[in-house]
């Protein structure tokens, strides 16, 4: 059986990979291997590896977050990640490594696989996110990878523009849409019970991550909190920031804010089921998470996208871009609740398609000819 090693380092990425991992786990022709690393293994970020191991066998756990939550700490974590993931891959000896996205731990995983001569399949390449150093990681991962699964034709074209062979580029659609289609989401009563928190007349989900291209993330997040202070008859659900430099500082601000406000609640991680159920029952997702672009439009939810973190991504009409300024955020919230904008939201237009990409990916992983695939040549555009 062909051995397929999936590597995951964050809750958001695992949510997107879930159905692919599920399909691999039941495949009769492919053997699933699973490496879990990054924020999954930390209590500060919800110990999300526990959710994974409840359903799947984890072959290797690679702990890399043993340093300060700053830029130098990330550099140190990257050194450990490359070395230790490389060791894990050497022991598992997979036929293909599967990675998704643009985070630094995934860049390290791809680097290790490349050096070890293991073919790499990369999901969600070709995208832009100009407000984060993750964009550079993503394009670098594309150049190290041999098989590419993109979420849109435009992204497939960009992967080819980077010199990748079109015969190894497969436009399969966005992974987040599959979660929405295949998960049985919680109804309002069950969702409220699951988070031990009742919804209000109006409800907002806040997911904000630090910008890796700047150092003063707290200033921007303060503007968000100031805007939230002005809202009435509104409950707020916070999901905490990721493990990027500055994430812990934002999480401390969330804890302090929630402590004295009964209309607010915060989670290190909701998990895919509760997170998507939250999108089903709230009116707005506010912050700078990619889920506001990839998944929220298909849920009929308004997205208020704050700051430049997602600059360059394809965006549905249900997304409102604003700067991290209190007045602009409040204006966007008012627009999101307007009857005219509600009509736009309910059309559920999403540029990332409505397919079930996991089955397509499985078919490619099963049948693709791996002979000489690691010997890459730059393909010029003609």
mmCIF file of C-alpha atoms in Angstrom:
data_model
loop_
_atom_site.group_PDB
_atom_site.id
_atom_site.type_symbol
_atom_site.label_atom_id
_atom_site.label_comp_id
_atom_site.label_asym_id
_atom_site.label_seq_id
_atom_site.Cartn_x
_atom_site.Cartn_y
_atom_site.Cartn_z
ATOM 1 C CA UNK A 1 0.000 0.000 0.000
ATOM 2 C CA UNK A 2 1.190 3.499 -0.810
ATOM 3 C CA UNK A 3 1.949 5.337 2.452
ATOM 4 C CA UNK A 4 0.571 8.902 2.660
ATOM 5 C CA UNK A 5 1.874 11.040 5.532
ATOM 6 C CA UNK A 6 -0.293 14.035 6.460
ATOM 7 C CA UNK A 7 1.327 16.732 8.607
ATOM 8 C CA UNK A 8 -0.757 19.192 10.642
ATOM 9 C CA UNK A 9 0.377 21.977 12.975
ATOM 10 C CA UNK A 10 -2.709 24.063 13.760
ATOM 11 C CA UNK A 11 -6.428 23.732 14.505
ATOM 12 C CA UNK A 12 -7.526 25.647 11.383
ATOM 13 C CA UNK A 13 -5.391 23.553 9.067
ATOM 14 C CA UNK A 14 -6.576 20.303 10.664
ATOM 15 C CA UNK A 15 -10.182 21.391 10.143
ATOM 16 C CA UNK A 16 -9.489 21.789 6.439
ATOM 17 C CA UNK A 17 -7.660 18.464 6.272
ATOM 18 C CA UNK A 18 -10.214 16.490 8.286
ATOM 19 C CA UNK A 19 -12.127 14.818 5.446
ATOM 20 C CA UNK A 20 -8.959 13.989 3.536
ATOM 21 C CA UNK A 21 -7.563 12.321 6.654
ATOM 22 C CA UNK A 22 -10.881 10.546 7.112
ATOM 23 C CA UNK A 23 -10.864 9.239 3.531
ATOM 24 C CA UNK A 24 -7.257 8.079 3.890
ATOM 25 C CA UNK A 25 -8.056 6.291 7.149
ATOM 26 C CA UNK A 26 -10.683 4.116 5.448
ATOM 27 C CA UNK A 27 -8.895 3.675 2.115
ATOM 28 C CA UNK A 28 -8.122 0.106 1.053
ATOM 29 C CA UNK A 29 -5.299 1.169 -1.235
ATOM 30 C CA UNK A 30 -3.605 3.942 0.750
ATOM 31 C CA UNK A 31 -2.110 3.830 4.250
ATOM 32 C CA UNK A 32 -2.532 6.923 6.425
ATOM 33 C CA UNK A 33 0.381 8.221 8.484
ATOM 34 C CA UNK A 34 -0.164 11.275 10.689
ATOM 35 C CA UNK A 35 2.363 13.708 12.159
ATOM 36 C CA UNK A 36 0.994 16.273 14.627
ATOM 37 C CA UNK A 37 3.052 19.301 15.632
ATOM 38 C CA UNK A 38 2.884 23.024 16.436
ATOM 39 C CA UNK A 39 0.060 24.473 18.510
ATOM 40 C CA UNK A 40 -1.795 21.127 18.617
ATOM 41 C CA UNK A 41 0.525 20.031 21.437
ATOM 42 C CA UNK A 42 0.142 23.070 23.694
ATOM 43 C CA UNK A 43 -2.433 23.720 26.425
ATOM 44 C CA UNK A 44 -2.293 27.464 25.618
ATOM 45 C CA UNK A 45 -3.868 26.597 22.271
ATOM 46 C CA UNK A 46 -6.335 23.992 23.487
ATOM 47 C CA UNK A 47 -4.329 20.722 23.361
ATOM 48 C CA UNK A 48 -6.110 20.011 20.085
ATOM 49 C CA UNK A 49 -4.102 16.842 19.515
ATOM 50 C CA UNK A 50 -6.558 15.218 21.955
ATOM 51 C CA UNK A 51 -9.406 15.790 19.482
ATOM 52 C CA UNK A 52 -7.302 14.280 16.703
ATOM 53 C CA UNK A 53 -6.298 11.150 18.608
ATOM 54 C CA UNK A 54 -9.911 10.522 19.623
ATOM 55 C CA UNK A 55 -10.526 9.608 15.999
ATOM 56 C CA UNK A 56 -7.213 8.874 14.313
ATOM 57 C CA UNK A 57 -3.942 7.188 15.175
ATOM 58 C CA UNK A 58 -1.160 9.763 15.515
ATOM 59 C CA UNK A 59 2.103 8.204 14.349
ATOM 60 C CA UNK A 60 4.379 10.983 15.574
ATOM 61 C CA UNK A 61 3.984 14.004 17.868
ATOM 62 C CA UNK A 62 6.650 16.653 17.279
ATOM 63 C CA UNK A 63 6.774 19.385 19.929
ATOM 64 C CA UNK A 64 8.418 22.549 18.595
ATOM 65 C CA UNK A 65 6.978 25.425 20.697
ATOM 66 C CA UNK A 66 9.595 25.469 23.446
ATOM 67 C CA UNK A 67 10.682 29.076 23.023
ATOM 68 C CA UNK A 68 9.428 32.628 23.550
ATOM 69 C CA UNK A 69 6.391 33.780 21.539
ATOM 70 C CA UNK A 70 8.342 36.274 19.456
ATOM 71 C CA UNK A 71 10.141 36.374 16.101
ATOM 72 C CA UNK A 72 13.370 34.877 17.466
ATOM 73 C CA UNK A 73 11.356 32.188 19.226
ATOM 74 C CA UNK A 74 9.709 31.287 15.914
ATOM 75 C CA UNK A 75 13.158 31.003 14.309
ATOM 76 C CA UNK A 76 14.237 28.597 17.054
ATOM 77 C CA UNK A 77 11.007 26.592 16.661
ATOM 78 C CA UNK A 78 11.665 26.337 12.922
ATOM 79 C CA UNK A 79 15.087 24.837 13.562
ATOM 80 C CA UNK A 80 13.607 22.206 15.870
ATOM 81 C CA UNK A 81 10.727 21.551 13.461
ATOM 82 C CA UNK A 82 12.984 20.888 10.478
ATOM 83 C CA UNK A 83 15.205 18.545 12.463
ATOM 84 C CA UNK A 84 12.516 16.631 14.368
ATOM 85 C CA UNK A 85 9.986 16.359 11.535
ATOM 86 C CA UNK A 86 12.851 15.206 9.333
ATOM 87 C CA UNK A 87 13.642 12.487 11.885
ATOM 88 C CA UNK A 88 9.972 11.434 12.018
ATOM 89 C CA UNK A 89 9.731 11.258 8.223
ATOM 90 C CA UNK A 90 12.920 9.240 8.016
ATOM 91 C CA UNK A 91 11.457 6.678 10.436
ATOM 92 C CA UNK A 92 8.012 6.545 8.790
ATOM 93 C CA UNK A 93 9.391 6.459 5.211
ATOM 94 C CA UNK A 94 6.179 7.611 3.477
ATOM 95 C CA UNK A 95 5.691 7.530 -0.285
ATOM 96 C CA UNK A 96 4.077 11.000 -0.314
ATOM 97 C CA UNK A 97 3.932 13.803 2.260
ATOM 98 C CA UNK A 98 0.745 15.910 2.259
ATOM 99 C CA UNK A 99 0.825 19.473 3.614
ATOM 100 C CA UNK A 100 -1.653 22.333 3.492
ATOM 101 C CA UNK A 101 -1.262 26.078 3.485
ATOM 102 C CA UNK A 102 1.402 28.504 4.492
ATOM 103 C CA UNK A 103 2.492 28.295 8.110
ATOM 104 C CA UNK A 104 6.135 28.171 9.188
ATOM 105 C CA UNK A 105 5.924 24.643 10.645
ATOM 106 C CA UNK A 106 4.575 23.407 7.296
ATOM 107 C CA UNK A 107 7.431 25.164 5.504
ATOM 108 C CA UNK A 108 9.809 23.252 7.785
ATOM 109 C CA UNK A 109 8.020 19.962 7.101
ATOM 110 C CA UNK A 110 8.274 20.526 3.342
ATOM 111 C CA UNK A 111 11.962 21.429 3.657
ATOM 112 C CA UNK A 112 12.666 18.190 5.513
ATOM 113 C CA UNK A 113 10.706 16.083 3.024
ATOM 114 C CA UNK A 114 12.500 17.734 0.101
ATOM 115 C CA UNK A 115 15.931 16.952 1.522
ATOM 116 C CA UNK A 116 14.855 13.367 2.244
ATOM 117 C CA UNK A 117 13.674 12.957 -1.352
ATOM 118 C CA UNK A 118 10.017 12.346 -0.469
ATOM 119 C CA UNK A 119 7.426 13.659 -2.965
ATOM 120 C CA UNK A 120 5.329 16.503 -1.511
ATOM 121 C CA UNK A 121 1.669 17.199 -2.247
ATOM 122 C CA UNK A 122 0.688 20.774 -1.364
ATOM 123 C CA UNK A 123 -2.915 21.915 -0.830
ATOM 124 C CA UNK A 124 -4.080 25.545 -1.149
ATOM 125 C CA UNK A 125 -1.046 26.821 -3.017
ATOM 126 C CA UNK A 126 -1.055 29.830 -5.335
ATOM 127 C CA UNK A 127 -3.008 32.049 -2.938
ATOM 128 C CA UNK A 128 -2.059 35.509 -1.725
ATOM 129 C CA UNK A 129 -2.059 36.925 1.786
ATOM 130 C CA UNK A 130 0.075 40.025 1.464
ATOM 131 C CA UNK A 131 -0.380 41.050 5.113
ATOM 132 C CA UNK A 132 1.632 38.133 6.474
ATOM 133 C CA UNK A 133 5.016 36.487 5.950
ATOM 134 C CA UNK A 134 2.971 33.324 5.411
ATOM 135 C CA UNK A 135 2.659 34.309 1.742
ATOM 136 C CA UNK A 136 6.398 33.814 1.290
ATOM 137 C CA UNK A 137 6.194 30.477 3.091
ATOM 138 C CA UNK A 138 3.310 29.377 0.846
ATOM 139 C CA UNK A 139 5.087 30.156 -2.419
ATOM 140 C CA UNK A 140 8.264 28.530 -1.101
ATOM 141 C CA UNK A 141 6.310 25.386 -0.247
ATOM 142 C CA UNK A 142 4.911 25.415 -3.784
ATOM 143 C CA UNK A 143 8.426 25.442 -5.210
ATOM 144 C CA UNK A 144 9.438 22.522 -2.990
ATOM 145 C CA UNK A 145 6.318 20.516 -3.817
ATOM 146 C CA UNK A 146 5.685 18.070 -6.655
ATOM 147 C CA UNK A 147 1.884 17.739 -6.673
ATOM 148 C CA UNK A 148 -0.421 20.726 -6.275
ATOM 149 C CA UNK A 149 -4.090 20.889 -5.244
ATOM 150 C CA UNK A 150 -5.510 24.408 -5.623
ATOM 151 C CA UNK A 151 -8.792 25.997 -4.542
ATOM 152 C CA UNK A 152 -9.481 28.085 -7.642
ATOM 153 C CA UNK A 153 -8.485 28.328 -11.324
ATOM 154 C CA UNK A 154 -6.742 31.624 -10.652
ATOM 155 C CA UNK A 155 -4.600 29.983 -7.983
ATOM 156 C CA UNK A 156 -3.826 27.062 -10.294
ATOM 157 C CA UNK A 157 -2.637 29.570 -12.875
ATOM 158 C CA UNK A 158 -0.394 31.240 -10.285
ATOM 159 C CA UNK A 159 1.187 27.914 -9.324
ATOM 160 C CA UNK A 160 1.982 27.387 -13.018
ATOM 161 C CA UNK A 161 3.361 30.938 -13.125
ATOM 162 C CA UNK A 162 5.817 29.866 -10.420
ATOM 163 C CA UNK A 163 7.226 27.356 -12.896
ATOM 164 C CA UNK A 164 5.328 24.240 -11.839
ATOM 165 C CA UNK A 165 4.318 21.638 -14.418
ATOM 166 C CA UNK A 166 0.583 21.987 -15.253
ATOM 167 C CA UNK A 167 0.165 18.204 -15.448
ATOM 168 C CA UNK A 168 0.817 18.080 -11.695
ATOM 169 C CA UNK A 169 -1.585 20.935 -10.839
ATOM 170 C CA UNK A 170 -5.135 19.911 -9.900
ATOM 171 C CA UNK A 171 -7.831 22.506 -9.213
ATOM 172 C CA UNK A 172 -10.015 20.707 -6.659
ATOM 173 C CA UNK A 173 -11.790 23.617 -4.920
ATOM 174 C CA UNK A 174 -11.607 24.866 -1.341
ATOM 175 C CA UNK A 175 -11.248 22.323 1.446
ATOM 176 C CA UNK A 176 -13.451 24.317 3.841
ATOM 177 C CA UNK A 177 -16.574 23.862 1.729
ATOM 178 C CA UNK A 178 -16.400 20.104 2.208
ATOM 179 C CA UNK A 179 -16.619 20.476 5.988
ATOM 180 C CA UNK A 180 -19.811 22.479 5.622
ATOM 181 C CA UNK A 181 -21.341 19.892 3.297
ATOM 182 C CA UNK A 182 -20.364 16.769 5.212
ATOM 183 C CA UNK A 183 -20.433 17.692 8.894
ATOM 184 C CA UNK A 184 -23.792 17.509 10.663
ATOM 185 C CA UNK A 185 -23.768 20.915 12.314
ATOM 186 C CA UNK A 186 -25.329 21.515 15.724
ATOM 187 C CA UNK A 187 -28.730 23.188 15.972
ATOM 188 C CA UNK A 188 -28.971 26.326 18.075
ATOM 189 C CA UNK A 189 -29.961 24.572 21.303
ATOM 190 C CA UNK A 190 -27.224 21.929 21.037
ATOM 191 C CA UNK A 191 -24.642 24.532 20.080
ATOM 192 C CA UNK A 192 -25.494 26.706 23.075
ATOM 193 C CA UNK A 193 -25.308 23.660 25.316
ATOM 194 C CA UNK A 194 -21.944 22.644 23.850
ATOM 195 C CA UNK A 195 -20.352 25.996 24.697
ATOM 196 C CA UNK A 196 -22.377 26.605 27.890
ATOM 197 C CA UNK A 197 -23.317 30.059 26.634
ATOM 198 C CA UNK A 198 -26.594 31.440 25.322
ATOM 199 C CA UNK A 199 -26.859 33.473 22.147
ATOM 200 C CA UNK A 200 -28.431 36.932 22.090
ATOM 201 C CA UNK A 201 -30.542 38.950 19.663
ATOM 202 C CA UNK A 202 -27.318 39.673 17.769
ATOM 203 C CA UNK A 203 -24.163 37.543 17.820
ATOM 204 C CA UNK A 204 -20.621 37.982 16.534
ATOM 205 C CA UNK A 205 -17.747 35.503 16.254
ATOM 206 C CA UNK A 206 -14.338 37.170 16.659
ATOM 207 C CA UNK A 207 -11.227 35.447 15.300
ATOM 208 C CA UNK A 208 -8.149 37.656 15.113
ATOM 209 C CA UNK A 209 -4.522 36.600 14.608
ATOM 210 C CA UNK A 210 -1.326 38.668 14.893
ATOM 211 C CA UNK A 211 0.097 40.225 11.755
ATOM 212 C CA UNK A 212 3.536 38.724 11.226
ATOM 213 C CA UNK A 213 4.586 41.765 9.182
ATOM 214 C CA UNK A 214 4.342 44.146 12.159
ATOM 215 C CA UNK A 215 5.212 44.209 15.851
ATOM 216 C CA UNK A 216 2.392 46.273 17.427
ATOM 217 C CA UNK A 217 -0.574 43.929 17.139
ATOM 218 C CA UNK A 218 -2.017 44.959 20.493
ATOM 219 C CA UNK A 219 -2.776 48.470 19.216
ATOM 220 C CA UNK A 220 -4.928 47.111 16.377
ATOM 221 C CA UNK A 221 -6.716 44.628 18.607
ATOM 222 C CA UNK A 222 -7.540 47.396 21.093
ATOM 223 C CA UNK A 223 -9.479 49.135 18.297
ATOM 224 C CA UNK A 224 -11.556 45.987 17.816
ATOM 225 C CA UNK A 225 -12.330 45.796 21.533
ATOM 226 C CA UNK A 226 -13.272 49.480 21.594
ATOM 227 C CA UNK A 227 -15.747 48.870 18.762
ATOM 228 C CA UNK A 228 -17.235 45.830 20.508
ATOM 229 C CA UNK A 229 -17.761 47.974 23.615
ATOM 230 C CA UNK A 230 -20.246 50.107 21.695
ATOM 231 C CA UNK A 231 -22.562 47.241 20.735
ATOM 232 C CA UNK A 232 -25.890 46.573 22.433
ATOM 233 C CA UNK A 233 -27.935 43.353 22.616
ATOM 234 C CA UNK A 234 -24.922 41.538 21.161
ATOM 235 C CA UNK A 235 -23.076 38.474 22.420
ATOM 236 C CA UNK A 236 -19.472 37.881 21.446
ATOM 237 C CA UNK A 237 -17.705 34.536 20.980
ATOM 238 C CA UNK A 238 -13.904 34.807 20.794
ATOM 239 C CA UNK A 239 -11.655 32.115 19.388
ATOM 240 C CA UNK A 240 -8.109 32.813 20.458
ATOM 241 C CA UNK A 241 -5.118 33.671 18.277
ATOM 242 C CA UNK A 242 -2.678 31.181 16.788
ATOM 243 C CA UNK A 243 0.928 30.474 17.780
ATOM 244 C CA UNK A 244 2.495 33.176 15.613
ATOM 245 C CA UNK A 245 4.655 35.793 17.323
ATOM 246 C CA UNK A 246 2.321 38.054 19.314
ATOM 247 C CA UNK A 247 -0.495 35.536 19.614
ATOM 248 C CA UNK A 248 -0.139 35.046 23.370
ATOM 249 C CA UNK A 249 -0.360 38.824 23.969
ATOM 250 C CA UNK A 250 -3.656 38.980 22.046
ATOM 251 C CA UNK A 251 -4.994 35.985 23.986
ATOM 252 C CA UNK A 252 -4.210 37.714 27.279
ATOM 253 C CA UNK A 253 -6.176 40.756 26.072
ATOM 254 C CA UNK A 254 -9.115 38.493 25.217
ATOM 255 C CA UNK A 255 -9.056 36.860 28.659
ATOM 256 C CA UNK A 256 -8.984 40.242 30.392
ATOM 257 C CA UNK A 257 -11.825 41.579 28.245
ATOM 258 C CA UNK A 258 -14.078 38.559 28.703
ATOM 259 C CA UNK A 259 -13.523 38.361 32.465
ATOM 260 C CA UNK A 260 -15.799 41.300 33.294
ATOM 261 C CA UNK A 261 -18.362 40.930 30.483
ATOM 262 C CA UNK A 262 -21.152 38.338 30.782
ATOM 263 C CA UNK A 263 -22.032 38.800 27.091
ATOM 264 C CA UNK A 264 -18.643 37.405 26.041
ATOM 265 C CA UNK A 265 -16.956 34.014 26.062
ATOM 266 C CA UNK A 266 -13.573 32.839 24.784
ATOM 267 C CA UNK A 267 -12.135 29.521 23.594
ATOM 268 C CA UNK A 268 -8.592 28.415 22.817
ATOM 269 C CA UNK A 269 -10.208 26.150 20.221
ATOM 270 C CA UNK A 270 -13.802 25.336 19.361
ATOM 271 C CA UNK A 271 -12.944 22.420 17.099
ATOM 272 C CA UNK A 272 -14.344 22.113 13.576
ATOM 273 C CA UNK A 273 -17.866 21.042 14.544
ATOM 274 C CA UNK A 274 -18.492 23.803 17.068
ATOM 275 C CA UNK A 275 -16.659 26.419 14.995
ATOM 276 C CA UNK A 276 -18.744 25.789 11.872
ATOM 277 C CA UNK A 277 -21.863 25.510 14.022
ATOM 278 C CA UNK A 278 -20.974 28.922 15.425
ATOM 279 C CA UNK A 279 -20.806 30.295 11.883
ATOM 280 C CA UNK A 280 -24.259 28.845 11.308
ATOM 281 C CA UNK A 281 -25.777 30.689 14.272
ATOM 282 C CA UNK A 282 -23.915 34.029 14.430
ATOM 283 C CA UNK A 283 -24.582 37.058 12.233
ATOM 284 C CA UNK A 284 -21.001 38.172 11.623
ATOM 285 C CA UNK A 285 -17.485 36.772 11.755
ATOM 286 C CA UNK A 286 -15.118 39.613 12.604
ATOM 287 C CA UNK A 287 -11.320 39.583 12.509
ATOM 288 C CA UNK A 288 -8.709 38.459 9.998
ATOM 289 C CA UNK A 289 -9.032 34.668 9.809
ATOM 290 C CA UNK A 290 -9.007 32.968 6.418
ATOM 291 C CA UNK A 291 -12.183 31.126 7.491
ATOM 292 C CA UNK A 292 -14.035 34.391 7.021
ATOM 293 C CA UNK A 293 -13.148 34.173 3.332
ATOM 294 C CA UNK A 294 -13.077 30.436 2.685
ATOM 295 C CA UNK A 295 -16.062 29.158 4.663
ATOM 296 C CA UNK A 296 -18.257 31.974 5.963
ATOM 297 C CA UNK A 297 -19.682 32.969 2.541
ATOM 298 C CA UNK A 298 -21.140 29.477 2.101
ATOM 299 C CA UNK A 299 -22.779 29.733 5.534
ATOM 300 C CA UNK A 300 -24.703 32.923 4.761
ATOM 301 C CA UNK A 301 -22.656 34.925 7.266
ATOM 302 C CA UNK A 302 -21.220 38.418 6.848
ATOM 303 C CA UNK A 303 -17.453 38.738 7.172
ATOM 304 C CA UNK A 304 -15.798 41.889 8.482
ATOM 305 C CA UNK A 305 -12.180 41.416 7.460
ATOM 306 C CA UNK A 306 -9.913 43.707 9.471
ATOM 307 C CA UNK A 307 -6.502 44.829 8.289
ATOM 308 C CA UNK A 308 -4.194 43.540 5.519
ATOM 309 C CA UNK A 309 -3.628 39.930 6.654
ATOM 310 C CA UNK A 310 -5.805 38.508 3.843
ATOM 311 C CA UNK A 311 -4.890 41.067 1.173
ATOM 312 C CA UNK A 312 -4.757 39.461 -2.259
ATOM 313 C CA UNK A 313 -7.157 36.582 -1.638
ATOM 314 C CA UNK A 314 -10.265 36.144 -3.755
ATOM 315 C CA UNK A 315 -13.230 37.497 -1.829
ATOM 316 C CA UNK A 316 -16.979 36.913 -1.970
ATOM 317 C CA UNK A 317 -19.441 39.868 -2.037
ATOM 318 C CA UNK A 318 -20.328 39.094 1.605
ATOM 319 C CA UNK A 319 -16.918 40.313 2.809
ATOM 320 C CA UNK A 320 -16.389 43.861 4.089
ATOM 321 C CA UNK A 321 -12.763 45.044 4.279
ATOM 322 C CA UNK A 322 -11.873 47.654 6.904
ATOM 323 C CA UNK A 323 -8.816 49.023 8.635
ATOM 324 C CA UNK A 324 -8.298 48.340 12.362
ATOM 325 C CA UNK A 325 -10.017 51.586 13.310
ATOM 326 C CA UNK A 326 -12.966 51.689 15.712
ATOM 327 C CA UNK A 327 -15.147 53.965 13.555
ATOM 328 C CA UNK A 328 -14.627 51.846 10.425
ATOM 329 C CA UNK A 329 -15.393 48.630 12.300
ATOM 330 C CA UNK A 330 -18.632 50.045 13.715
ATOM 331 C CA UNK A 331 -19.649 51.306 10.273
ATOM 332 C CA UNK A 332 -19.012 47.841 8.816
ATOM 333 C CA UNK A 333 -21.093 46.173 11.528
ATOM 334 C CA UNK A 334 -23.982 48.524 10.765
ATOM 335 C CA UNK A 335 -23.661 47.721 7.049
ATOM 336 C CA UNK A 336 -23.597 43.980 7.733
ATOM 337 C CA UNK A 337 -26.971 44.173 9.486
ATOM 338 C CA UNK A 338 -28.593 46.324 6.787
ATOM 339 C CA UNK A 339 -31.404 44.682 4.753
ATOM 340 C CA UNK A 340 -29.573 45.371 1.488
ATOM 341 C CA UNK A 341 -26.409 43.597 2.618
ATOM 342 C CA UNK A 342 -28.390 40.724 4.139
ATOM 343 C CA UNK A 343 -29.763 39.987 0.664
ATOM 344 C CA UNK A 344 -26.191 39.771 -0.660
ATOM 345 C CA UNK A 345 -25.188 37.411 2.162
ATOM 346 C CA UNK A 346 -28.063 35.027 1.551
ATOM 347 C CA UNK A 347 -26.908 34.395 -2.028
ATOM 348 C CA UNK A 348 -24.007 32.448 -0.466
ATOM 349 C CA UNK A 349 -21.613 33.214 -3.321
ATOM 350 C CA UNK A 350 -18.209 31.626 -2.761
ATOM 351 C CA UNK A 351 -15.246 31.781 -5.202
ATOM 352 C CA UNK A 352 -13.821 28.588 -3.700
ATOM 353 C CA UNK A 353 -16.440 26.307 -5.194
ATOM 354 C CA UNK A 354 -18.818 23.749 -3.777
ATOM 355 C CA UNK A 355 -17.017 20.508 -4.532
ATOM 356 C CA UNK A 356 -15.858 17.634 -2.342
ATOM 357 C CA UNK A 357 -12.120 17.842 -2.994
ATOM 358 C CA UNK A 358 -10.959 15.006 -0.711
ATOM 359 C CA UNK A 359 -12.166 12.233 -2.995
ATOM 360 C CA UNK A 360 -10.420 13.866 -5.969
ATOM 361 C CA UNK A 361 -7.192 14.226 -3.989
ATOM 362 C CA UNK A 362 -7.384 10.581 -2.879
ATOM 363 C CA UNK A 363 -7.746 9.474 -6.505
ATOM 364 C CA UNK A 364 -4.675 11.471 -7.550
ATOM 365 C CA UNK A 365 -2.572 10.257 -4.618
ATOM 366 C CA UNK A 366 -3.523 6.680 -5.441
ATOM 367 C CA UNK A 367 -2.850 6.782 -9.174
ATOM 368 C CA UNK A 368 -0.157 9.371 -9.828
ATOM 369 C CA UNK A 369 3.097 7.996 -11.223
ATOM 370 C CA UNK A 370 5.857 8.750 -8.722
ATOM 371 C CA UNK A 371 8.721 7.601 -10.928
ATOM 372 C CA UNK A 372 11.216 10.468 -11.250
ATOM 373 C CA UNK A 373 8.615 12.923 -9.838
ATOM 374 C CA UNK A 374 11.169 14.429 -7.457
ATOM 375 C CA UNK A 375 13.369 15.417 -10.407
ATOM 376 C CA UNK A 376 11.726 18.772 -11.104
ATOM 377 C CA UNK A 377 12.286 21.143 -13.986
ATOM 378 C CA UNK A 378 11.143 24.739 -14.107
ATOM 379 C CA UNK A 379 8.356 25.042 -16.687
ATOM 380 C CA UNK A 380 8.390 28.375 -18.499
ATOM 381 C CA UNK A 381 5.088 29.958 -19.494
ATOM 382 C CA UNK A 382 4.551 30.031 -23.262
#
